[in-house]
Amino acid sequence: MSFWTFHFTPTSCSWLDAVEGFFAKLTKRRLKRGVFHSVVDLQAAINRFVSEQNTNPKPLAWTADPDKIIAAVKRGRQILDSIH
């Protein structure tokens, strides 16, 4: 039996989102200094990157304690609120 646990991250913490990490890696490793002469070339580069990533997939092992993350966000908001 498998199950899912959803962890909702604050919108101000995009670095916690695995999808954001994937797009950051794609941008850094494939797109940043790339030269693409057409949309088709760009799509091909993205498809190659996805294929390469899928040849040796690694599951995301969430190690951070969500309660600690939420507490840190709350502390940060309290500090910001006290400044304004």
PDB file of C-alpha atoms in Angstrom:
ATOM      1  CA  MET A   1       0.000   0.000   0.000  1.00  0.00           C
ATOM      2  CA  SER A   2       1.364   3.393  -0.900  1.00  0.00           C
ATOM      3  CA  PHE A   3       0.253   6.807   0.195  1.00  0.00           C
ATOM      4  CA  TRP A   4       1.068  10.428  -0.434  1.00  0.00           C
ATOM      5  CA  THR A   5       1.792  13.137   2.061  1.00  0.00           C
ATOM      6  CA  PHE A   6       1.343  16.624   0.699  1.00  0.00           C
ATOM      7  CA  HIS A   7       3.498  19.410   2.070  1.00  0.00           C
ATOM      8  CA  PHE A   8       2.263  22.825   1.045  1.00  0.00           C
ATOM      9  CA  THR A   9       5.121  25.270   0.827  1.00  0.00           C
ATOM     10  CA  PRO A  10       4.655  29.003   1.213  1.00  0.00           C
ATOM     11  CA  THR A  11       4.771  30.921  -2.057  1.00  0.00           C
ATOM     12  CA  SER A  12       7.815  32.793  -0.755  1.00  0.00           C
ATOM     13  CA  CYS A  13       9.809  29.534  -0.528  1.00  0.00           C
ATOM     14  CA  SER A  14      10.112  28.435  -4.141  1.00  0.00           C
ATOM     15  CA  TRP A  15      13.506  26.864  -3.369  1.00  0.00           C
ATOM     16  CA  LEU A  16      11.633  24.166  -1.405  1.00  0.00           C
ATOM     17  CA  ASP A  17       9.594  23.114  -4.429  1.00  0.00           C
ATOM     18  CA  ALA A  18      11.100  20.128  -6.299  1.00  0.00           C
ATOM     19  CA  VAL A  19       9.696  21.407  -9.599  1.00  0.00           C
ATOM     20  CA  GLU A  20      11.478  24.729  -9.110  1.00  0.00           C
ATOM     21  CA  GLY A  21      14.694  22.795  -8.494  1.00  0.00           C
ATOM     22  CA  PHE A  22      14.214  20.843 -11.710  1.00  0.00           C
ATOM     23  CA  PHE A  23      13.709  24.009 -13.755  1.00  0.00           C
ATOM     24  CA  ALA A  24      16.714  25.639 -12.095  1.00  0.00           C
ATOM     25  CA  LYS A  25      18.856  22.634 -13.072  1.00  0.00           C
ATOM     26  CA  LEU A  26      17.466  22.677 -16.621  1.00  0.00           C
ATOM     27  CA  THR A  27      18.227  26.366 -16.951  1.00  0.00           C
ATOM     28  CA  LYS A  28      21.738  26.123 -15.508  1.00  0.00           C
ATOM     29  CA  ARG A  29      22.859  22.980 -17.314  1.00  0.00           C
ATOM     30  CA  ARG A  30      21.133  23.241 -20.674  1.00  0.00           C
ATOM     31  CA  LEU A  31      19.561  26.608 -21.436  1.00  0.00           C
ATOM     32  CA  LYS A  32      21.645  29.363 -19.837  1.00  0.00           C
ATOM     33  CA  ARG A  33      24.428  29.608 -22.413  1.00  0.00           C
ATOM     34  CA  GLY A  34      22.665  27.743 -25.178  1.00  0.00           C
ATOM     35  CA  VAL A  35      22.107  29.121 -28.638  1.00  0.00           C
ATOM     36  CA  PHE A  36      18.843  28.038 -30.192  1.00  0.00           C
ATOM     37  CA  HIS A  37      18.071  28.996 -33.761  1.00  0.00           C
ATOM     38  CA  SER A  38      14.430  28.024 -33.533  1.00  0.00           C
ATOM     39  CA  VAL A  39      11.742  26.911 -31.129  1.00  0.00           C
ATOM     40  CA  VAL A  40      12.262  23.374 -32.440  1.00  0.00           C
ATOM     41  CA  ASP A  41      15.952  23.537 -31.407  1.00  0.00           C
ATOM     42  CA  LEU A  42      14.946  24.740 -27.949  1.00  0.00           C
ATOM     43  CA  GLN A  43      12.369  21.966 -27.590  1.00  0.00           C
ATOM     44  CA  ALA A  44      14.934  19.385 -28.677  1.00  0.00           C
ATOM     45  CA  ALA A  45      17.416  20.614 -26.062  1.00  0.00           C
ATOM     46  CA  ILE A  46      14.775  20.415 -23.342  1.00  0.00           C
ATOM     47  CA  ASN A  47      13.695  16.940 -24.481  1.00  0.00           C
ATOM     48  CA  ARG A  48      17.330  15.729 -24.457  1.00  0.00           C
ATOM     49  CA  PHE A  49      17.776  17.052 -20.926  1.00  0.00           C
ATOM     50  CA  VAL A  50      14.609  15.311 -19.711  1.00  0.00           C
ATOM     51  CA  SER A  51      15.671  12.057 -21.394  1.00  0.00           C
ATOM     52  CA  GLU A  52      19.127  12.246 -19.805  1.00  0.00           C
ATOM     53  CA  GLN A  53      17.609  12.923 -16.386  1.00  0.00           C
ATOM     54  CA  ASN A  54      15.225   9.996 -16.793  1.00  0.00           C
ATOM     55  CA  THR A  55      17.989   7.500 -17.596  1.00  0.00           C
ATOM     56  CA  ASN A  56      19.119   7.562 -13.960  1.00  0.00           C
ATOM     57  CA  PRO A  57      16.157   8.827 -11.918  1.00  0.00           C
ATOM     58  CA  LYS A  58      16.582   9.586  -8.240  1.00  0.00           C
ATOM     59  CA  PRO A  59      13.556   9.878  -5.989  1.00  0.00           C
ATOM     60  CA  LEU A  60      13.154  12.966  -3.895  1.00  0.00           C
ATOM     61  CA  ALA A  61      13.817  12.123  -0.259  1.00  0.00           C
ATOM     62  CA  TRP A  62      12.268  14.904   1.795  1.00  0.00           C
ATOM     63  CA  THR A  63      14.444  15.340   4.868  1.00  0.00           C
ATOM     64  CA  ALA A  64      13.346  18.724   6.140  1.00  0.00           C
ATOM     65  CA  ASP A  65      10.871  18.892   8.986  1.00  0.00           C
ATOM     66  CA  PRO A  66       7.830  20.799   7.675  1.00  0.00           C
ATOM     67  CA  ASP A  67       7.034  22.143  11.148  1.00  0.00           C
ATOM     68  CA  LYS A  68      10.502  23.708  11.390  1.00  0.00           C
ATOM     69  CA  ILE A  69      10.136  25.267   7.948  1.00  0.00           C
ATOM     70  CA  ILE A  70       6.734  26.737   8.797  1.00  0.00           C
ATOM     71  CA  ALA A  71       8.071  28.061  12.107  1.00  0.00           C
ATOM     72  CA  ALA A  72      10.990  29.723  10.289  1.00  0.00           C
ATOM     73  CA  VAL A  73       8.622  31.347   7.798  1.00  0.00           C
ATOM     74  CA  LYS A  74       6.452  32.633  10.639  1.00  0.00           C
ATOM     75  CA  ARG A  75       9.512  34.084  12.405  1.00  0.00           C
ATOM     76  CA  GLY A  76      10.583  35.769   9.188  1.00  0.00           C
ATOM     77  CA  ARG A  77       7.128  37.270   8.673  1.00  0.00           C
ATOM     78  CA  GLN A  78       7.050  38.528  12.265  1.00  0.00           C
ATOM     79  CA  ILE A  79      10.385  40.257  11.731  1.00  0.00           C
ATOM     80  CA  LEU A  80       9.214  41.796   8.468  1.00  0.00           C
ATOM     81  CA  ASP A  81       5.946  42.915  10.052  1.00  0.00           C
ATOM     82  CA  SER A  82       7.825  44.543  12.946  1.00  0.00           C
ATOM     83  CA  ILE A  83       9.936  46.550  10.516  1.00  0.00           C
ATOM     84  CA  HIS A  84       6.954  48.009   8.644  1.00  0.00           C
TER      85      HIS A  84
END
